[in-house]
């Protein structure tokens, strides 16, 4: 799926719409200018509304929330049940409570079911009852499905007049994200502002509008039809992978172009429809602007400067003195604090080594983990419980020598006495053959060699999962890579005799 990334200038700031009851007794359609302002009202958010809650949040709890966010493997899992399925009583209670909290909610939306639940939010599917009254530039499918039912013949004259005066429209659905009050106001405002900045970006879920009532905040987003990643990834061909990652890196290029780090790239945050071959990047709850609240790190220094700093470190002096029996009782080294937000198994090495100057390249590593998952038919591929185990899993692949070099990039020392971690590690080609049971020399009928297309995917994977973030491929470079050049689907030869 080829798509161009356009650089756009900043537009008007985003202001929130505070949902209040109409005391004058008029509806949304009574005012003549309402149709013109609906588009603006659907993309307005005021910083003052969120600043009213600043004093209610604890300052020390925000960083802990970022470190623990998205730890569950399911994350914001999509419910594959149909709209007619019976809703759990607890879910129905939450839906009723939501409708009662926001005035005039039932006049605007009809809740259908819960489709996702994460650490800091719950997502519901709802019908937009006022969709056809306003402009909806965010709707990618607006030009599709314009079918209208034929007029009814066998009806009375009075009834036909009433039916003809009332247009029939296809229902349109939205995703309503209810953000928990445990989230700090600054984080909520940050997510909505970033979504507003990305409203015209390719393959990125836009923000329709946002509403606040007291301490409750709702974000209204488009609802995209998609399939569960676990259902379609085992059957993806190399061509399907190229289309999938073309769409994903199109979204990443648009996000990174504006200097935004998503921080939580994973399959459940990229809603993909294999039939339409289209995906949308969602969930910017952990996203942040690049360079905000960062400190210089050795990984951005010159090699000679980095070598000199490492030779002056306590770890280097201890290594020269020989192995020590234990650890010092009082560690005098200063503690290092860095953003560790993300989902376990998808965190980049620089996040695990607490790099204080993280860049958009951490999203590229996470995208590489998705590609490795599809190639090896193993989900999740990394299944660590904490950062230490995550380092061990990565070291098993890349080897202890390269892992030590990766740690020294950020001023850290990596050491392990686990016998299964070799010095050189293994290549992605061998790992793929082992994971797909193709390493027995073809005894089970499977080829023990990779095809040319699979080798191209492995080469692209190597560029994405480079331990050195400065050498890792960028999203813009990835779109120009040969692996993501998708024109047309390869033709399938039919055994048909042409006469």
Short mmCIF file of C-alpha atoms in Angstrom, two decimals:
data_model
loop_
_atom_site.label_atom_id
_atom_site.label_comp_id
_atom_site.label_asym_id
_atom_site.label_seq_id
_atom_site.Cartn_x
_atom_site.Cartn_y
_atom_site.Cartn_z
CA UNK A 1 0.00 0.00 0.00
CA UNK A 2 1.84 3.01 -1.25
CA UNK A 3 1.11 6.33 0.39
CA UNK A 4 2.94 9.62 0.35
CA UNK A 5 3.77 11.50 3.51
CA UNK A 6 2.93 15.18 3.26
CA UNK A 7 4.40 17.81 5.56
CA UNK A 8 1.61 19.95 6.91
CA UNK A 9 1.71 23.20 8.79
CA UNK A 10 0.25 23.55 12.25
CA UNK A 11 -3.39 24.52 12.32
CA UNK A 12 -5.54 26.09 15.00
CA UNK A 13 -5.06 24.77 18.55
CA UNK A 14 -7.34 22.07 19.87
CA UNK A 15 -10.02 23.01 22.41
CA UNK A 16 -12.21 20.69 24.47
CA UNK A 17 -15.97 20.84 24.45
CA UNK A 18 -17.42 20.61 27.92
CA UNK A 19 -20.65 18.66 27.77
CA UNK A 20 -23.35 20.61 29.60
CA UNK A 21 -27.13 20.44 29.62
CA UNK A 22 -28.87 22.94 27.36
CA UNK A 23 -30.78 25.14 29.80
CA UNK A 24 -32.50 27.09 27.03
CA UNK A 25 -34.36 23.98 25.93
CA UNK A 26 -33.07 24.02 22.35
CA UNK A 27 -31.57 21.07 20.54
CA UNK A 28 -28.40 20.84 18.48
CA UNK A 29 -30.30 21.42 15.25
CA UNK A 30 -32.27 24.47 16.37
CA UNK A 31 -29.49 26.97 15.75
CA UNK A 32 -28.81 27.72 12.06
CA UNK A 33 -25.05 27.93 12.56
CA UNK A 34 -24.84 24.58 14.32
CA UNK A 35 -24.08 22.62 11.14
CA UNK A 36 -21.12 24.86 10.45
CA UNK A 37 -19.73 24.64 13.98
CA UNK A 38 -20.15 20.89 14.43
CA UNK A 39 -16.92 20.16 12.61
CA UNK A 40 -15.11 22.61 14.84
CA UNK A 41 -16.87 21.36 17.95
CA UNK A 42 -15.79 17.85 17.09
CA UNK A 43 -12.16 18.89 17.20
CA UNK A 44 -12.02 21.31 20.11
CA UNK A 45 -10.32 20.84 23.41
CA UNK A 46 -9.39 23.49 25.98
CA UNK A 47 -6.26 23.21 28.07
CA UNK A 48 -7.97 25.02 30.95
CA UNK A 49 -10.52 22.26 31.34
CA UNK A 50 -7.80 19.73 32.02
CA UNK A 51 -5.75 22.15 34.08
CA UNK A 52 -8.65 22.31 36.55
CA UNK A 53 -7.68 18.77 37.59
CA UNK A 54 -3.94 19.38 37.92
CA UNK A 55 -4.07 19.79 41.69
CA UNK A 56 -5.93 16.49 42.11
CA UNK A 57 -3.10 14.30 40.76
CA UNK A 58 -0.04 13.19 42.68
CA UNK A 59 3.21 14.20 41.04
CA UNK A 60 5.12 11.05 41.88
CA UNK A 61 2.46 8.69 40.58
CA UNK A 62 2.72 9.76 36.93
CA UNK A 63 6.10 8.19 36.24
CA UNK A 64 5.05 4.97 37.93
CA UNK A 65 1.96 4.87 35.70
CA UNK A 66 4.14 5.25 32.60
CA UNK A 67 6.38 2.37 33.63
CA UNK A 68 3.47 0.04 34.40
CA UNK A 69 1.24 0.97 31.45
CA UNK A 70 0.40 -1.75 28.94
CA UNK A 71 2.09 -4.50 30.95
CA UNK A 72 -0.76 -6.91 30.27
CA UNK A 73 -0.32 -8.95 27.12
CA UNK A 74 -3.93 -8.49 26.12
CA UNK A 75 -3.65 -4.70 26.36
CA UNK A 76 -6.63 -3.12 24.69
CA UNK A 77 -7.89 -6.35 23.21
CA UNK A 78 -10.57 -6.26 20.56
CA UNK A 79 -13.77 -8.11 21.20
CA UNK A 80 -14.65 -10.27 18.21
CA UNK A 81 -18.22 -10.92 19.30
CA UNK A 82 -21.10 -9.62 17.23
CA UNK A 83 -23.26 -6.68 18.20
CA UNK A 84 -26.16 -8.93 19.04
CA UNK A 85 -24.34 -10.98 21.67
CA UNK A 86 -25.50 -10.75 25.25
CA UNK A 87 -23.61 -8.16 27.27
CA UNK A 88 -22.21 -8.98 30.68
CA UNK A 89 -24.03 -7.39 33.61
CA UNK A 90 -20.92 -5.58 34.83
CA UNK A 91 -20.27 -4.17 31.35
CA UNK A 92 -23.90 -3.11 31.04
CA UNK A 93 -23.65 -1.39 34.42
CA UNK A 94 -20.58 0.56 33.26
CA UNK A 95 -22.34 1.54 30.04
CA UNK A 96 -25.40 2.76 31.95
CA UNK A 97 -23.19 4.72 34.32
CA UNK A 98 -21.40 6.35 31.39
CA UNK A 99 -24.65 7.42 29.78
CA UNK A 100 -25.89 8.84 33.06
CA UNK A 101 -22.69 10.80 33.68
CA UNK A 102 -22.70 12.79 30.43
CA UNK A 103 -25.80 14.91 29.75
CA UNK A 104 -27.47 14.45 26.36
CA UNK A 105 -25.27 11.40 25.69
CA UNK A 106 -28.20 9.28 24.51
CA UNK A 107 -29.14 11.94 21.98
CA UNK A 108 -25.72 11.71 20.35
CA UNK A 109 -24.55 8.10 20.70
CA UNK A 110 -25.98 4.64 21.26
CA UNK A 111 -23.62 2.33 23.13
CA UNK A 112 -23.42 -1.16 21.68
CA UNK A 113 -20.71 -3.09 23.49
CA UNK A 114 -17.26 -2.90 25.02
CA UNK A 115 -14.54 -3.63 22.49
CA UNK A 116 -11.40 -2.98 24.52
CA UNK A 117 -10.07 -2.51 28.01
CA UNK A 118 -6.61 -1.28 28.92
CA UNK A 119 -4.70 -0.01 31.93
CA UNK A 120 -5.96 3.55 31.75
CA UNK A 121 -9.03 3.42 29.52
CA UNK A 122 -11.99 1.44 28.26
CA UNK A 123 -13.21 1.56 24.66
CA UNK A 124 -16.84 1.10 23.61
CA UNK A 125 -18.42 0.70 20.22
CA UNK A 126 -21.30 3.10 19.67
CA UNK A 127 -23.53 4.35 16.89
CA UNK A 128 -23.19 8.01 15.99
CA UNK A 129 -26.82 9.14 15.94
CA UNK A 130 -26.00 12.59 14.55
CA UNK A 131 -23.45 11.49 11.95
CA UNK A 132 -25.47 12.49 8.88
CA UNK A 133 -26.06 16.04 10.12
CA UNK A 134 -22.43 17.13 9.87
CA UNK A 135 -19.31 16.93 7.76
CA UNK A 136 -17.13 13.94 8.58
CA UNK A 137 -13.82 14.28 6.80
CA UNK A 138 -12.34 11.65 9.11
CA UNK A 139 -14.49 8.87 7.63
CA UNK A 140 -12.29 6.86 5.25
CA UNK A 141 -15.28 4.84 4.06
CA UNK A 142 -17.53 7.81 3.32
CA UNK A 143 -17.29 7.23 -0.42
CA UNK A 144 -17.95 3.51 -0.05
CA UNK A 145 -21.26 1.84 0.46
CA UNK A 146 -23.47 4.59 -0.95
CA UNK A 147 -26.26 2.11 -1.72
CA UNK A 148 -29.77 3.29 -1.03
CA UNK A 149 -32.79 0.98 -0.73
CA UNK A 150 -35.36 1.12 -3.55
CA UNK A 151 -38.71 2.86 -2.87
CA UNK A 152 -41.44 0.72 -1.38
CA UNK A 153 -44.41 0.11 -3.64
CA UNK A 154 -47.03 -1.68 -1.54
CA UNK A 155 -47.68 1.06 1.02
CA UNK A 156 -50.46 3.52 1.54
CA UNK A 157 -50.22 7.09 0.27
CA UNK A 158 -49.96 8.64 3.74
CA UNK A 159 -47.41 6.13 4.88
CA UNK A 160 -45.34 6.55 1.72
CA UNK A 161 -45.23 10.28 2.30
CA UNK A 162 -43.98 9.81 5.84
CA UNK A 163 -41.35 7.36 4.71
CA UNK A 164 -40.17 9.49 1.83
CA UNK A 165 -39.82 12.53 4.08
CA UNK A 166 -37.58 10.56 6.42
CA UNK A 167 -34.28 9.59 4.71
CA UNK A 168 -32.84 6.21 5.55
CA UNK A 169 -29.13 6.13 6.28
CA UNK A 170 -26.67 3.39 6.96
CA UNK A 171 -25.65 3.47 10.64
CA UNK A 172 -22.20 4.84 11.35
CA UNK A 173 -20.15 3.67 14.30
CA UNK A 174 -17.54 5.35 16.45
CA UNK A 175 -15.21 4.20 19.22
CA UNK A 176 -15.73 5.97 22.53
CA UNK A 177 -12.64 5.90 24.72
CA UNK A 178 -13.38 6.48 28.38
CA UNK A 179 -10.19 7.61 30.10
CA UNK A 180 -9.96 6.62 33.76
CA UNK A 181 -9.68 9.30 36.42
CA UNK A 182 -6.47 7.62 37.59
CA UNK A 183 -4.73 9.18 34.60
CA UNK A 184 -3.17 12.56 35.32
CA UNK A 185 -4.75 15.59 33.59
CA UNK A 186 -1.45 16.39 31.89
CA UNK A 187 -1.34 12.92 30.31
CA UNK A 188 -4.92 13.18 29.08
CA UNK A 189 -4.28 16.61 27.60
CA UNK A 190 -1.05 15.36 26.00
CA UNK A 191 -2.82 12.43 24.28
CA UNK A 192 -5.60 14.63 22.91
CA UNK A 193 -3.19 17.29 21.71
CA UNK A 194 -1.07 14.72 19.89
CA UNK A 195 -4.14 13.20 18.24
CA UNK A 196 -5.20 16.67 17.17
CA UNK A 197 -1.77 17.32 15.62
CA UNK A 198 -1.98 14.00 13.75
CA UNK A 199 -5.54 14.51 12.49
CA UNK A 200 -4.45 14.68 8.82
CA UNK A 201 -1.76 11.99 8.97
CA UNK A 202 -1.93 8.85 6.88
CA UNK A 203 -2.91 5.56 8.58
CA UNK A 204 -3.31 7.28 11.97
CA UNK A 205 -6.62 7.16 13.84
CA UNK A 206 -7.91 10.75 13.98
CA UNK A 207 -9.70 12.39 16.89
CA UNK A 208 -13.31 13.37 16.17
CA UNK A 209 -14.00 15.25 19.38
CA UNK A 210 -13.54 15.10 23.14
CA UNK A 211 -15.88 15.86 26.02
CA UNK A 212 -15.37 16.44 29.71
CA UNK A 213 -17.86 16.32 32.56
CA UNK A 214 -16.35 16.90 36.02
CA UNK A 215 -13.40 14.48 36.18
CA UNK A 216 -14.62 12.21 33.38
CA UNK A 217 -13.08 12.58 29.90
CA UNK A 218 -14.29 10.93 26.70
CA UNK A 219 -12.43 10.79 23.40
CA UNK A 220 -14.57 10.06 20.34
CA UNK A 221 -12.63 8.19 17.65
CA UNK A 222 -13.61 6.51 14.37
CA UNK A 223 -14.47 2.84 14.55
CA UNK A 224 -12.39 0.74 12.14
CA UNK A 225 -13.34 -2.77 11.16
CA UNK A 226 -10.40 -5.10 11.64
CA UNK A 227 -9.52 -8.66 12.53
CA UNK A 228 -7.74 -10.13 15.51
CA UNK A 229 -4.00 -10.37 14.88
CA UNK A 230 -3.92 -13.93 16.25
CA UNK A 231 -6.33 -15.10 13.56
CA UNK A 232 -4.60 -13.85 10.42
CA UNK A 233 -0.87 -13.65 11.19
CA UNK A 234 -0.19 -17.44 10.96
CA UNK A 235 -1.48 -17.43 7.38
CA UNK A 236 0.30 -14.32 6.10
CA UNK A 237 2.46 -14.73 3.03
CA UNK A 238 5.53 -12.60 2.42
CA UNK A 239 3.47 -10.38 0.14
CA UNK A 240 0.88 -9.94 2.91
CA UNK A 241 3.70 -8.96 5.27
CA UNK A 242 4.94 -6.34 2.82
CA UNK A 243 1.46 -4.81 2.53
CA UNK A 244 0.97 -4.91 6.29
CA UNK A 245 4.26 -3.20 7.10
CA UNK A 246 3.87 -0.73 4.26
CA UNK A 247 0.75 0.51 6.02
CA UNK A 248 2.37 0.41 9.46
CA UNK A 249 5.48 2.31 8.42
CA UNK A 250 3.33 4.84 6.58
CA UNK A 251 1.69 5.60 9.92
CA UNK A 252 5.05 5.66 11.72
CA UNK A 253 6.53 8.02 9.13
CA UNK A 254 3.63 10.42 9.62
CA UNK A 255 4.00 10.26 13.41
CA UNK A 256 7.79 10.58 13.42
CA UNK A 257 7.69 13.42 10.92
CA UNK A 258 6.02 15.54 13.58
CA UNK A 259 8.62 14.51 16.18
CA UNK A 260 6.25 12.22 18.11
CA UNK A 261 7.23 8.89 19.69
CA UNK A 262 4.36 6.41 19.95
CA UNK A 263 6.16 4.22 22.55
CA UNK A 264 3.64 1.36 22.40
CA UNK A 265 3.82 -0.19 18.94
CA UNK A 266 2.31 -3.69 19.03
CA UNK A 267 -0.25 -5.69 17.00
CA UNK A 268 -3.23 -4.71 19.15
CA UNK A 269 -2.46 -1.01 18.58
CA UNK A 270 -2.42 -1.38 14.80
CA UNK A 271 -5.92 -2.21 13.64
CA UNK A 272 -5.51 -4.05 10.35
CA UNK A 273 -8.14 -5.30 7.93
CA UNK A 274 -6.64 -8.06 5.71
CA UNK A 275 -9.52 -7.80 3.23
CA UNK A 276 -9.09 -4.08 2.55
CA UNK A 277 -5.32 -4.32 3.19
CA UNK A 278 -5.50 -1.23 5.34
CA UNK A 279 -4.35 -0.56 8.89
CA UNK A 280 -4.74 2.28 11.36
CA UNK A 281 -2.44 3.16 14.26
CA UNK A 282 -4.27 3.81 17.54
CA UNK A 283 -3.70 4.38 21.27
CA UNK A 284 -1.45 7.38 21.86
CA UNK A 285 -1.78 7.18 25.63
CA UNK A 286 1.98 6.77 26.09
CA UNK A 287 3.07 8.94 23.15
CA UNK A 288 5.35 11.89 23.76
CA UNK A 289 7.21 14.51 21.78
CA UNK A 290 10.81 13.69 21.00
CA UNK A 291 13.32 15.62 23.09
CA UNK A 292 10.90 16.57 25.88
CA UNK A 293 12.23 15.97 29.40
CA UNK A 294 15.42 14.24 28.24
CA UNK A 295 19.04 14.33 29.36
CA UNK A 296 22.18 13.74 27.25
CA UNK A 297 23.15 10.09 26.84
CA UNK A 298 26.43 8.52 25.74
CA UNK A 299 24.76 6.93 22.73
CA UNK A 300 24.70 10.34 21.03
CA UNK A 301 28.34 11.14 21.85
CA UNK A 302 31.40 10.55 19.69
CA UNK A 303 33.04 7.13 19.94
CA UNK A 304 36.23 8.53 21.50
CA UNK A 305 34.24 10.49 24.08
CA UNK A 306 32.21 7.43 24.92
CA UNK A 307 35.37 5.29 25.28
CA UNK A 308 36.99 7.84 27.58
CA UNK A 309 33.90 8.06 29.78
CA UNK A 310 33.71 4.29 30.07
CA UNK A 311 37.38 4.01 31.07
CA UNK A 312 36.72 6.44 33.91
CA UNK A 313 33.72 4.51 35.19
CA UNK A 314 33.60 2.45 38.37
CA UNK A 315 32.61 -0.68 36.44
CA UNK A 316 35.73 -0.48 34.27
CA UNK A 317 37.99 -0.08 37.33
CA UNK A 318 36.34 -3.04 39.02
CA UNK A 319 36.81 -5.17 35.92
CA UNK A 320 40.51 -4.33 35.82
CA UNK A 321 40.90 -5.23 39.49
CA UNK A 322 39.40 -8.67 38.97
CA UNK A 323 36.16 -10.32 40.07
CA UNK A 324 34.72 -9.03 43.32
CA UNK A 325 33.15 -11.21 45.99
CA UNK A 326 29.66 -9.72 46.10
CA UNK A 327 28.47 -6.15 45.85
CA UNK A 328 29.18 -3.03 47.94
CA UNK A 329 26.84 -2.47 50.86
CA UNK A 330 26.28 1.19 49.97
CA UNK A 331 26.25 1.92 46.24
CA UNK A 332 27.53 5.47 45.75
CA UNK A 333 26.69 5.61 42.06
CA UNK A 334 23.91 8.07 41.14
CA UNK A 335 20.62 6.50 40.15
CA UNK A 336 19.42 6.77 36.57
CA UNK A 337 15.81 7.58 35.78
CA UNK A 338 14.42 7.19 32.27
CA UNK A 339 11.07 6.62 30.59
CA UNK A 340 10.40 2.88 30.48
CA UNK A 341 6.81 3.04 29.24
CA UNK A 342 5.67 0.38 26.81
CA UNK A 343 4.57 -3.23 26.58
CA UNK A 344 6.87 -5.98 27.73
CA UNK A 345 8.33 -7.94 24.86
CA UNK A 346 8.28 -4.91 22.55
CA UNK A 347 10.62 -2.55 24.43
CA UNK A 348 13.77 -1.53 22.57
CA UNK A 349 17.22 -2.25 24.11
CA UNK A 350 17.80 1.46 24.83
CA UNK A 351 14.60 1.48 26.90
CA UNK A 352 15.81 -1.52 28.89
CA UNK A 353 19.21 0.14 29.43
CA UNK A 354 17.43 3.30 30.62
CA UNK A 355 18.69 5.59 27.90
CA UNK A 356 17.93 9.17 28.91
CA UNK A 357 17.75 10.44 25.31
CA UNK A 358 15.36 8.09 23.56
CA UNK A 359 14.26 8.78 19.98
CA UNK A 360 11.64 7.61 17.51
CA UNK A 361 13.84 4.60 16.76
CA UNK A 362 12.26 2.74 19.69
CA UNK A 363 9.09 2.43 17.57
CA UNK A 364 11.12 0.89 14.74
CA UNK A 365 12.42 -1.83 17.07
CA UNK A 366 8.86 -2.64 18.19
CA UNK A 367 7.76 -2.89 14.55
CA UNK A 368 10.67 -5.27 13.96
CA UNK A 369 9.45 -7.47 16.81
CA UNK A 370 6.09 -7.72 15.04
CA UNK A 371 7.82 -8.80 11.83
CA UNK A 372 9.89 -11.35 13.75
CA UNK A 373 6.67 -12.66 15.30
CA UNK A 374 5.04 -13.15 11.90
CA UNK A 375 8.09 -14.75 10.30
CA UNK A 376 8.55 -17.20 13.17
CA UNK A 377 4.81 -17.84 13.70
CA UNK A 378 5.21 -17.26 17.43
CA UNK A 379 3.06 -14.79 19.35
CA UNK A 380 4.23 -13.41 21.63
CA UNK A 381 7.81 -13.98 20.57
CA UNK A 382 9.33 -12.39 23.67
CA UNK A 383 7.53 -13.31 26.87
CA UNK A 384 9.58 -11.78 29.67
CA UNK A 385 8.24 -10.84 33.10
CA UNK A 386 10.57 -7.89 33.71
CA UNK A 387 13.38 -5.89 32.14
CA UNK A 388 16.11 -8.29 33.28
CA UNK A 389 14.47 -11.25 31.59
CA UNK A 390 13.87 -9.11 28.51
CA UNK A 391 17.60 -8.40 28.28
CA UNK A 392 18.34 -12.13 28.63
CA UNK A 393 15.93 -12.94 25.78
CA UNK A 394 17.54 -10.37 23.50
CA UNK A 395 21.03 -11.53 24.50
CA UNK A 396 20.11 -15.11 23.59
CA UNK A 397 19.59 -13.96 20.00
CA UNK A 398 22.35 -11.39 19.59
CA UNK A 399 24.96 -12.95 21.89
CA UNK A 400 26.72 -11.60 24.97
CA UNK A 401 29.40 -9.73 23.03
CA UNK A 402 27.01 -7.56 21.04
CA UNK A 403 24.82 -7.09 24.11
CA UNK A 404 27.78 -5.74 26.07
CA UNK A 405 28.50 -3.30 23.26
CA UNK A 406 24.85 -2.22 23.27
CA UNK A 407 25.01 -1.58 27.00
CA UNK A 408 28.20 0.47 26.70
CA UNK A 409 26.46 2.73 24.19
CA UNK A 410 24.34 4.00 27.09
CA UNK A 411 27.01 3.82 29.79
CA UNK A 412 25.86 0.46 31.16
CA UNK A 413 27.66 -2.83 31.72
CA UNK A 414 25.99 -6.08 30.71
CA UNK A 415 27.21 -9.36 32.17
CA UNK A 416 25.68 -12.81 32.43
CA UNK A 417 26.82 -16.27 33.47
CA UNK A 418 23.88 -18.11 31.93
CA UNK A 419 25.37 -20.96 29.86
CA UNK A 420 22.67 -20.81 27.16
CA UNK A 421 23.77 -17.31 26.16
CA UNK A 422 26.60 -17.68 23.69
CA UNK A 423 29.09 -15.04 22.74
CA UNK A 424 28.00 -14.72 19.12
CA UNK A 425 24.31 -15.56 19.33
CA UNK A 426 22.27 -16.74 16.35
CA UNK A 427 21.19 -15.29 13.04
CA UNK A 428 17.56 -14.42 12.30
CA UNK A 429 17.63 -16.98 9.50
CA UNK A 430 18.40 -19.84 11.89
CA UNK A 431 15.83 -18.61 14.39
CA UNK A 432 13.17 -18.53 11.69
CA UNK A 433 14.04 -22.05 10.50
CA UNK A 434 13.94 -23.37 14.07
CA UNK A 435 10.65 -21.67 14.88
CA UNK A 436 8.95 -22.97 11.74
CA UNK A 437 10.37 -26.51 12.20
CA UNK A 438 12.40 -26.36 8.99
CA UNK A 439 15.83 -27.11 10.44
CA UNK A 440 15.77 -30.90 10.11
CA UNK A 441 17.10 -31.00 6.55
CA UNK A 442 13.67 -31.38 4.95
CA UNK A 443 12.77 -34.68 6.67
CA UNK A 444 9.20 -33.56 7.35
CA UNK A 445 8.68 -32.31 3.81
CA UNK A 446 9.49 -28.68 4.58
CA UNK A 447 12.35 -26.90 2.89
CA UNK A 448 15.36 -26.21 5.10
CA UNK A 449 16.24 -23.09 3.13
CA UNK A 450 14.65 -19.69 2.94
CA UNK A 451 13.14 -18.38 -0.26
CA UNK A 452 14.39 -15.17 -1.86
CA UNK A 453 11.35 -13.31 -0.55
CA UNK A 454 11.99 -14.60 2.97
CA UNK A 455 15.62 -13.55 2.73
CA UNK A 456 14.47 -10.07 1.78
CA UNK A 457 12.23 -10.00 4.85
CA UNK A 458 15.12 -11.12 7.05
CA UNK A 459 17.35 -8.38 5.64
CA UNK A 460 14.67 -5.78 6.39
CA UNK A 461 14.22 -7.26 9.87
CA UNK A 462 17.96 -6.87 10.51
CA UNK A 463 17.71 -3.17 9.69
CA UNK A 464 14.77 -2.74 12.07
CA UNK A 465 16.22 -4.69 15.02
CA UNK A 466 19.68 -3.17 15.19
CA UNK A 467 20.93 -2.88 18.77
CA UNK A 468 22.44 0.51 17.95
CA UNK A 469 19.56 3.01 17.57
CA UNK A 470 21.71 5.38 15.54
CA UNK A 471 22.18 2.71 12.84
CA UNK A 472 18.59 1.48 12.96
CA UNK A 473 16.51 2.25 9.90
CA UNK A 474 14.04 5.14 10.11
CA UNK A 475 10.40 5.00 9.06
CA UNK A 476 11.04 7.21 6.05
CA UNK A 477 13.99 5.06 4.96
CA UNK A 478 11.88 1.93 5.48
CA UNK A 479 9.26 3.18 3.02
CA UNK A 480 12.03 3.48 0.41
CA UNK A 481 13.37 -0.01 1.22
CA UNK A 482 12.98 -2.69 -1.43
CA UNK A 483 11.00 -4.95 0.89
CA UNK A 484 8.16 -2.42 1.23
CA UNK A 485 7.84 -1.62 -2.46
CA UNK A 486 4.34 -2.94 -3.07
CA UNK A 487 2.77 -2.29 -6.45
CA UNK A 488 0.34 -5.02 -7.37
CA UNK A 489 -0.45 -8.42 -5.97
CA UNK A 490 1.49 -11.20 -7.70
CA UNK A 491 -0.54 -13.05 -10.27
CA UNK A 492 -1.46 -16.65 -9.60
CA UNK A 493 -0.98 -18.96 -12.57
CA UNK A 494 -4.12 -20.90 -13.37
CA UNK A 495 -3.98 -24.26 -15.02
CA UNK A 496 -6.28 -23.17 -17.85
CA UNK A 497 -5.70 -24.02 -21.50
CA UNK A 498 -6.06 -20.91 -23.58
CA UNK A 499 -7.85 -21.59 -26.88
#
